[in-house]
Amino acid sequence: MRRSPFAKYAGFTLLEVMLVLLIMGLATGAVVLSYSGENGPDLLKKQTQRLQVVFNMASDFAVLNQRQLGLRVENANNSYYFMYQDEEQEWQKLELDSTFAEHQLPDLFSLELFLTGLPWETENSLFSSGIFDEELSVSNDGVEIGNEEEKKLDPPQIFIFSSGEITPFSITLAYEPEFSNELPTYYRVNGQDSTPLTTEGPLDAP
């Protein structure tokens, strides 16, 4: 029997397989971004709007229910969640509604929290009361350190008071594509003394 002249090309090398998988992965990412006609900057805008709206809702909840709430931002995994103080004055996650539960940004996006160096900072701020330190964390004086099983949740960095006041902050949301013709896009969410929050963007740089 005669052998086909293409027989020696019938198999694929490991390098060729890896290349095909890489191309498929990039194509899949492009499809996700173009779904429903939305690109990266459009989706980032929606994430910014969500944060703004949900925070304003949390402030209304705090006022109507006379509860002290807070927002905890986890830069490491690009997520944030709301917290409340229980009867023992311990901070717990606010999970009575999925709206206030932990929300993680998609892999394409990131967020960063800023608490100091804000353009509107004045001497007449909540820092002057001595309740909060420069990083907006609750004082650790008198707190006993237990074992790992009794470890408490880290307190929120942003406080939402039942009076309607909030501690100042700024959160930058970023879209920085690696394999795309789209330019990096940034939005900024600002909270000064009370809600509603304000937003800036799209910005060319954070």
PDB file of C-alpha atoms in Angstrom:
ATOM      1  CA  MET A   1       0.000   0.000   0.000  1.00  0.00           C
ATOM      2  CA  ARG A   2       1.176   3.474  -0.801  1.00  0.00           C
ATOM      3  CA  ARG A   3       1.555   5.815   2.137  1.00  0.00           C
ATOM      4  CA  SER A   4      -0.127   9.177   1.946  1.00  0.00           C
ATOM      5  CA  PRO A   5       2.332  12.007   1.342  1.00  0.00           C
ATOM      6  CA  PHE A   6       0.717  13.767   4.359  1.00  0.00           C
ATOM      7  CA  ALA A   7       1.144  10.839   6.775  1.00  0.00           C
ATOM      8  CA  LYS A   8       4.171  12.304   8.510  1.00  0.00           C
ATOM      9  CA  TYR A   9       2.134  15.431   9.336  1.00  0.00           C
ATOM     10  CA  ALA A  10      -0.812  13.544  10.883  1.00  0.00           C
ATOM     11  CA  GLY A  11       0.140  14.304  14.495  1.00  0.00           C
ATOM     12  CA  PHE A  12       0.434  17.541  16.453  1.00  0.00           C
ATOM     13  CA  THR A  13       3.292  18.617  18.645  1.00  0.00           C
ATOM     14  CA  LEU A  14       2.703  19.821  22.213  1.00  0.00           C
ATOM     15  CA  LEU A  15       3.685  23.337  21.150  1.00  0.00           C
ATOM     16  CA  GLU A  16       1.044  23.354  18.414  1.00  0.00           C
ATOM     17  CA  VAL A  17      -1.668  22.188  20.828  1.00  0.00           C
ATOM     18  CA  MET A  18      -0.732  24.865  23.360  1.00  0.00           C
ATOM     19  CA  LEU A  19      -0.823  27.510  20.634  1.00  0.00           C
ATOM     20  CA  VAL A  20      -4.322  26.448  19.569  1.00  0.00           C
ATOM     21  CA  LEU A  21      -5.539  26.544  23.189  1.00  0.00           C
ATOM     22  CA  LEU A  22      -4.079  30.035  23.620  1.00  0.00           C
ATOM     23  CA  ILE A  23      -5.846  31.293  20.491  1.00  0.00           C
ATOM     24  CA  MET A  24      -9.128  29.732  21.637  1.00  0.00           C
ATOM     25  CA  GLY A  25      -8.766  31.404  25.036  1.00  0.00           C
ATOM     26  CA  LEU A  26      -8.196  34.815  23.482  1.00  0.00           C
ATOM     27  CA  ALA A  27     -11.151  34.317  21.151  1.00  0.00           C
ATOM     28  CA  THR A  28     -13.383  33.347  24.075  1.00  0.00           C
ATOM     29  CA  GLY A  29     -12.367  36.484  25.967  1.00  0.00           C
ATOM     30  CA  ALA A  30     -13.204  38.613  22.934  1.00  0.00           C
ATOM     31  CA  VAL A  31     -16.644  36.985  22.665  1.00  0.00           C
ATOM     32  CA  VAL A  32     -17.368  37.664  26.346  1.00  0.00           C
ATOM     33  CA  LEU A  33     -16.458  41.322  25.956  1.00  0.00           C
ATOM     34  CA  SER A  34     -18.503  41.776  22.785  1.00  0.00           C
ATOM     35  CA  TYR A  35     -21.573  39.994  24.163  1.00  0.00           C
ATOM     36  CA  SER A  36     -24.693  42.154  23.765  1.00  0.00           C
ATOM     37  CA  GLY A  37     -22.531  44.753  22.067  1.00  0.00           C
ATOM     38  CA  GLU A  38     -20.791  45.750  25.312  1.00  0.00           C
ATOM     39  CA  ASN A  39     -17.055  46.272  25.472  1.00  0.00           C
ATOM     40  CA  GLY A  40     -14.712  46.550  28.433  1.00  0.00           C
ATOM     41  CA  PRO A  41     -15.248  50.276  29.119  1.00  0.00           C
ATOM     42  CA  ASP A  42     -19.044  49.836  28.971  1.00  0.00           C
ATOM     43  CA  LEU A  43     -18.949  46.962  31.450  1.00  0.00           C
ATOM     44  CA  LEU A  44     -16.653  48.963  33.742  1.00  0.00           C
ATOM     45  CA  LYS A  45     -19.175  51.799  33.701  1.00  0.00           C
ATOM     46  CA  LYS A  46     -21.889  49.367  34.827  1.00  0.00           C
ATOM     47  CA  GLN A  47     -19.690  48.127  37.692  1.00  0.00           C
ATOM     48  CA  THR A  48     -19.144  51.749  38.750  1.00  0.00           C
ATOM     49  CA  GLN A  49     -22.871  52.495  38.626  1.00  0.00           C
ATOM     50  CA  ARG A  50     -23.623  49.391  40.678  1.00  0.00           C
ATOM     51  CA  LEU A  51     -21.240  50.441  43.444  1.00  0.00           C
ATOM     52  CA  GLN A  52     -22.714  53.939  43.515  1.00  0.00           C
ATOM     53  CA  VAL A  53     -26.343  52.772  43.612  1.00  0.00           C
ATOM     54  CA  VAL A  54     -25.850  49.996  46.181  1.00  0.00           C
ATOM     55  CA  PHE A  55     -23.878  52.290  48.506  1.00  0.00           C
ATOM     56  CA  ASN A  56     -26.658  54.896  48.344  1.00  0.00           C
ATOM     57  CA  MET A  57     -29.174  52.141  49.168  1.00  0.00           C
ATOM     58  CA  ALA A  58     -27.060  51.045  52.145  1.00  0.00           C
ATOM     59  CA  SER A  59     -27.025  54.626  53.452  1.00  0.00           C
ATOM     60  CA  ASP A  60     -30.827  54.805  53.198  1.00  0.00           C
ATOM     61  CA  PHE A  61     -31.056  51.453  55.016  1.00  0.00           C
ATOM     62  CA  ALA A  62     -28.815  52.751  57.824  1.00  0.00           C
ATOM     63  CA  VAL A  63     -30.959  55.872  58.297  1.00  0.00           C
ATOM     64  CA  LEU A  64     -34.335  54.099  58.140  1.00  0.00           C
ATOM     65  CA  ASN A  65     -33.272  51.337  60.524  1.00  0.00           C
ATOM     66  CA  GLN A  66     -31.014  53.484  62.725  1.00  0.00           C
ATOM     67  CA  ARG A  67     -28.095  51.094  62.255  1.00  0.00           C
ATOM     68  CA  GLN A  68     -24.385  51.724  61.871  1.00  0.00           C
ATOM     69  CA  LEU A  69     -23.119  50.133  58.665  1.00  0.00           C
ATOM     70  CA  GLY A  70     -19.784  49.971  56.917  1.00  0.00           C
ATOM     71  CA  LEU A  71     -18.173  49.015  53.628  1.00  0.00           C
ATOM     72  CA  ARG A  72     -15.185  46.687  53.504  1.00  0.00           C
ATOM     73  CA  VAL A  73     -13.063  46.786  50.325  1.00  0.00           C
ATOM     74  CA  GLU A  74     -10.703  43.902  49.610  1.00  0.00           C
ATOM     75  CA  ASN A  75      -8.180  45.118  47.059  1.00  0.00           C
ATOM     76  CA  ALA A  76      -6.477  41.728  46.914  1.00  0.00           C
ATOM     77  CA  ASN A  77      -9.445  39.937  45.319  1.00  0.00           C
ATOM     78  CA  ASN A  78     -11.231  42.985  43.868  1.00  0.00           C
ATOM     79  CA  SER A  79     -14.339  42.646  46.001  1.00  0.00           C
ATOM     80  CA  TYR A  80     -16.390  44.634  48.493  1.00  0.00           C
ATOM     81  CA  TYR A  81     -19.170  43.928  50.978  1.00  0.00           C
ATOM     82  CA  PHE A  82     -21.282  45.752  53.530  1.00  0.00           C
ATOM     83  CA  MET A  83     -21.141  45.170  57.288  1.00  0.00           C
ATOM     84  CA  TYR A  84     -23.206  45.972  60.380  1.00  0.00           C
ATOM     85  CA  GLN A  85     -22.613  46.052  64.130  1.00  0.00           C
ATOM     86  CA  ASP A  86     -24.391  43.340  66.121  1.00  0.00           C
ATOM     87  CA  GLU A  87     -25.635  43.611  69.725  1.00  0.00           C
ATOM     88  CA  GLU A  88     -22.099  42.980  71.026  1.00  0.00           C
ATOM     89  CA  GLN A  89     -20.813  45.830  68.837  1.00  0.00           C
ATOM     90  CA  GLU A  90     -18.940  43.353  66.645  1.00  0.00           C
ATOM     91  CA  TRP A  91     -18.767  43.827  62.892  1.00  0.00           C
ATOM     92  CA  GLN A  92     -20.565  41.181  60.828  1.00  0.00           C
ATOM     93  CA  LYS A  93     -21.263  40.806  57.112  1.00  0.00           C
ATOM     94  CA  LEU A  94     -24.627  42.212  56.055  1.00  0.00           C
ATOM     95  CA  GLU A  95     -26.179  39.230  54.281  1.00  0.00           C
ATOM     96  CA  LEU A  96     -29.908  39.783  54.790  1.00  0.00           C
ATOM     97  CA  ASP A  97     -30.127  40.719  51.104  1.00  0.00           C
ATOM     98  CA  SER A  98     -27.946  39.607  48.198  1.00  0.00           C
ATOM     99  CA  THR A  99     -27.700  43.250  47.149  1.00  0.00           C
ATOM    100  CA  PHE A 100     -25.395  43.995  50.097  1.00  0.00           C
ATOM    101  CA  ALA A 101     -23.536  40.655  50.022  1.00  0.00           C
ATOM    102  CA  GLU A 102     -19.946  40.383  48.827  1.00  0.00           C
ATOM    103  CA  HIS A 103     -19.557  41.418  45.205  1.00  0.00           C
ATOM    104  CA  GLN A 104     -16.448  40.521  43.241  1.00  0.00           C
ATOM    105  CA  LEU A 105     -15.498  42.319  40.061  1.00  0.00           C
ATOM    106  CA  PRO A 106     -14.849  40.222  36.940  1.00  0.00           C
ATOM    107  CA  ASP A 107     -11.256  39.265  36.208  1.00  0.00           C
ATOM    108  CA  LEU A 108     -10.966  42.059  33.656  1.00  0.00           C
ATOM    109  CA  PHE A 109     -11.391  44.774  36.271  1.00  0.00           C
ATOM    110  CA  SER A 110      -9.747  45.931  39.482  1.00  0.00           C
ATOM    111  CA  LEU A 111     -10.508  48.444  42.224  1.00  0.00           C
ATOM    112  CA  GLU A 112      -8.443  50.440  44.698  1.00  0.00           C
ATOM    113  CA  LEU A 113      -9.553  52.259  47.834  1.00  0.00           C
ATOM    114  CA  PHE A 114      -8.150  55.633  48.932  1.00  0.00           C
ATOM    115  CA  LEU A 115      -8.843  57.021  52.395  1.00  0.00           C
ATOM    116  CA  THR A 116      -6.272  59.788  52.769  1.00  0.00           C
ATOM    117  CA  GLY A 117      -4.946  62.524  50.523  1.00  0.00           C
ATOM    118  CA  LEU A 118      -8.437  63.299  49.221  1.00  0.00           C
ATOM    119  CA  PRO A 119      -8.828  66.689  47.498  1.00  0.00           C
ATOM    120  CA  TRP A 120     -11.721  67.808  49.736  1.00  0.00           C
ATOM    121  CA  GLU A 121     -10.163  66.887  53.118  1.00  0.00           C
ATOM    122  CA  THR A 122     -10.489  69.581  55.770  1.00  0.00           C
ATOM    123  CA  GLU A 123      -9.566  69.903  59.427  1.00  0.00           C
ATOM    124  CA  ASN A 124     -13.234  69.654  60.441  1.00  0.00           C
ATOM    125  CA  SER A 125     -13.566  65.975  59.655  1.00  0.00           C
ATOM    126  CA  LEU A 126     -14.473  62.861  61.573  1.00  0.00           C
ATOM    127  CA  PHE A 127     -10.760  62.316  62.263  1.00  0.00           C
ATOM    128  CA  SER A 128     -10.745  65.222  64.702  1.00  0.00           C
ATOM    129  CA  SER A 129     -13.175  63.414  67.010  1.00  0.00           C
ATOM    130  CA  GLY A 130     -10.542  60.840  67.935  1.00  0.00           C
ATOM    131  CA  ILE A 131     -12.910  57.967  67.257  1.00  0.00           C
ATOM    132  CA  PHE A 132     -11.079  56.859  64.136  1.00  0.00           C
ATOM    133  CA  ASP A 133      -7.411  56.798  63.330  1.00  0.00           C
ATOM    134  CA  GLU A 134      -5.851  58.003  60.078  1.00  0.00           C
ATOM    135  CA  GLU A 135      -6.717  54.789  58.262  1.00  0.00           C
ATOM    136  CA  LEU A 136     -10.353  54.833  59.406  1.00  0.00           C
ATOM    137  CA  SER A 137     -10.039  51.692  61.485  1.00  0.00           C
ATOM    138  CA  VAL A 138     -11.582  51.135  64.906  1.00  0.00           C
ATOM    139  CA  SER A 139      -9.118  51.518  67.775  1.00  0.00           C
ATOM    140  CA  ASN A 140      -7.714  48.216  69.045  1.00  0.00           C
ATOM    141  CA  ASP A 141      -7.376  49.424  72.639  1.00  0.00           C
ATOM    142  CA  GLY A 142      -8.862  46.911  75.032  1.00  0.00           C
ATOM    143  CA  VAL A 143      -9.331  44.234  72.361  1.00  0.00           C
ATOM    144  CA  GLU A 144      -8.117  40.830  73.458  1.00  0.00           C
ATOM    145  CA  ILE A 145      -6.474  38.620  70.896  1.00  0.00           C
ATOM    146  CA  GLY A 146      -7.835  35.077  70.899  1.00  0.00           C
ATOM    147  CA  ASN A 147      -7.018  32.028  68.861  1.00  0.00           C
ATOM    148  CA  GLU A 148      -7.705  31.683  65.158  1.00  0.00           C
ATOM    149  CA  GLU A 149     -11.187  30.235  65.722  1.00  0.00           C
ATOM    150  CA  GLU A 150     -12.197  33.382  67.614  1.00  0.00           C
ATOM    151  CA  LYS A 151     -10.614  35.774  65.151  1.00  0.00           C
ATOM    152  CA  LYS A 152     -12.966  38.619  64.341  1.00  0.00           C
ATOM    153  CA  LEU A 153     -13.653  40.096  60.948  1.00  0.00           C
ATOM    154  CA  ASP A 154     -11.622  43.111  59.968  1.00  0.00           C
ATOM    155  CA  PRO A 155     -13.668  46.272  60.453  1.00  0.00           C
ATOM    156  CA  PRO A 156     -14.918  48.278  57.475  1.00  0.00           C
ATOM    157  CA  GLN A 157     -12.726  51.057  56.147  1.00  0.00           C
ATOM    158  CA  ILE A 158     -15.763  53.204  55.268  1.00  0.00           C
ATOM    159  CA  PHE A 159     -18.435  53.954  57.862  1.00  0.00           C
ATOM    160  CA  ILE A 160     -22.094  54.688  57.115  1.00  0.00           C
ATOM    161  CA  PHE A 161     -23.812  56.302  60.089  1.00  0.00           C
ATOM    162  CA  SER A 162     -27.497  56.237  60.998  1.00  0.00           C
ATOM    163  CA  SER A 163     -27.425  60.051  60.823  1.00  0.00           C
ATOM    164  CA  GLY A 164     -26.807  59.875  57.073  1.00  0.00           C
ATOM    165  CA  GLU A 165     -23.152  60.879  57.345  1.00  0.00           C
ATOM    166  CA  ILE A 166     -20.328  58.824  55.840  1.00  0.00           C
ATOM    167  CA  THR A 167     -16.562  58.881  56.263  1.00  0.00           C
ATOM    168  CA  PRO A 168     -14.720  60.264  53.209  1.00  0.00           C
ATOM    169  CA  PHE A 169     -13.284  57.917  50.602  1.00  0.00           C
ATOM    170  CA  SER A 170     -12.481  57.457  46.949  1.00  0.00           C
ATOM    171  CA  ILE A 171     -12.532  54.182  45.004  1.00  0.00           C
ATOM    172  CA  THR A 172     -10.919  53.825  41.581  1.00  0.00           C
ATOM    173  CA  LEU A 173     -12.212  51.113  39.248  1.00  0.00           C
ATOM    174  CA  ALA A 174      -9.924  50.161  36.390  1.00  0.00           C
ATOM    175  CA  TYR A 175     -10.085  48.278  33.114  1.00  0.00           C
ATOM    176  CA  GLU A 176      -6.599  47.542  31.825  1.00  0.00           C
ATOM    177  CA  PRO A 177      -6.784  45.031  28.935  1.00  0.00           C
ATOM    178  CA  GLU A 178      -3.697  43.045  28.003  1.00  0.00           C
ATOM    179  CA  PHE A 179      -4.850  41.452  24.747  1.00  0.00           C
ATOM    180  CA  SER A 180      -7.104  44.069  23.201  1.00  0.00           C
ATOM    181  CA  ASN A 181      -7.026  47.155  21.026  1.00  0.00           C
ATOM    182  CA  GLU A 182      -9.093  48.979  23.658  1.00  0.00           C
ATOM    183  CA  LEU A 183      -7.394  51.625  25.740  1.00  0.00           C
ATOM    184  CA  PRO A 184      -7.261  51.421  29.563  1.00  0.00           C
ATOM    185  CA  THR A 185     -10.258  53.065  31.208  1.00  0.00           C
ATOM    186  CA  TYR A 186     -10.791  54.294  34.745  1.00  0.00           C
ATOM    187  CA  TYR A 187     -13.727  55.506  36.835  1.00  0.00           C
ATOM    188  CA  ARG A 188     -13.658  57.070  40.283  1.00  0.00           C
ATOM    189  CA  VAL A 189     -16.386  56.910  42.942  1.00  0.00           C
ATOM    190  CA  ASN A 190     -16.198  59.619  45.612  1.00  0.00           C
ATOM    191  CA  GLY A 191     -17.911  59.916  48.981  1.00  0.00           C
ATOM    192  CA  GLN A 192     -17.461  63.141  50.917  1.00  0.00           C
ATOM    193  CA  ASP A 193     -19.781  63.727  53.862  1.00  0.00           C
ATOM    194  CA  SER A 194     -23.068  62.133  52.843  1.00  0.00           C
ATOM    195  CA  THR A 195     -24.791  60.394  49.969  1.00  0.00           C
ATOM    196  CA  PRO A 196     -25.412  60.431  47.098  1.00  0.00           C
ATOM    197  CA  LEU A 197     -21.936  59.476  45.920  1.00  0.00           C
ATOM    198  CA  THR A 198     -20.407  61.154  42.891  1.00  0.00           C
ATOM    199  CA  THR A 199     -18.557  59.546  40.011  1.00  0.00           C
ATOM    200  CA  GLU A 200     -15.862  60.711  37.610  1.00  0.00           C
ATOM    201  CA  GLY A 201     -15.074  59.139  34.282  1.00  0.00           C
ATOM    202  CA  PRO A 202     -14.247  57.659  31.997  1.00  0.00           C
ATOM    203  CA  LEU A 203     -10.725  58.782  32.853  1.00  0.00           C
ATOM    204  CA  ASP A 204      -7.561  58.229  30.826  1.00  0.00           C
ATOM    205  CA  ALA A 205      -5.503  57.762  33.998  1.00  0.00           C
ATOM    206  CA  PRO A 206      -6.359  57.064  37.661  1.00  0.00           C
TER     207      PRO A 206
END
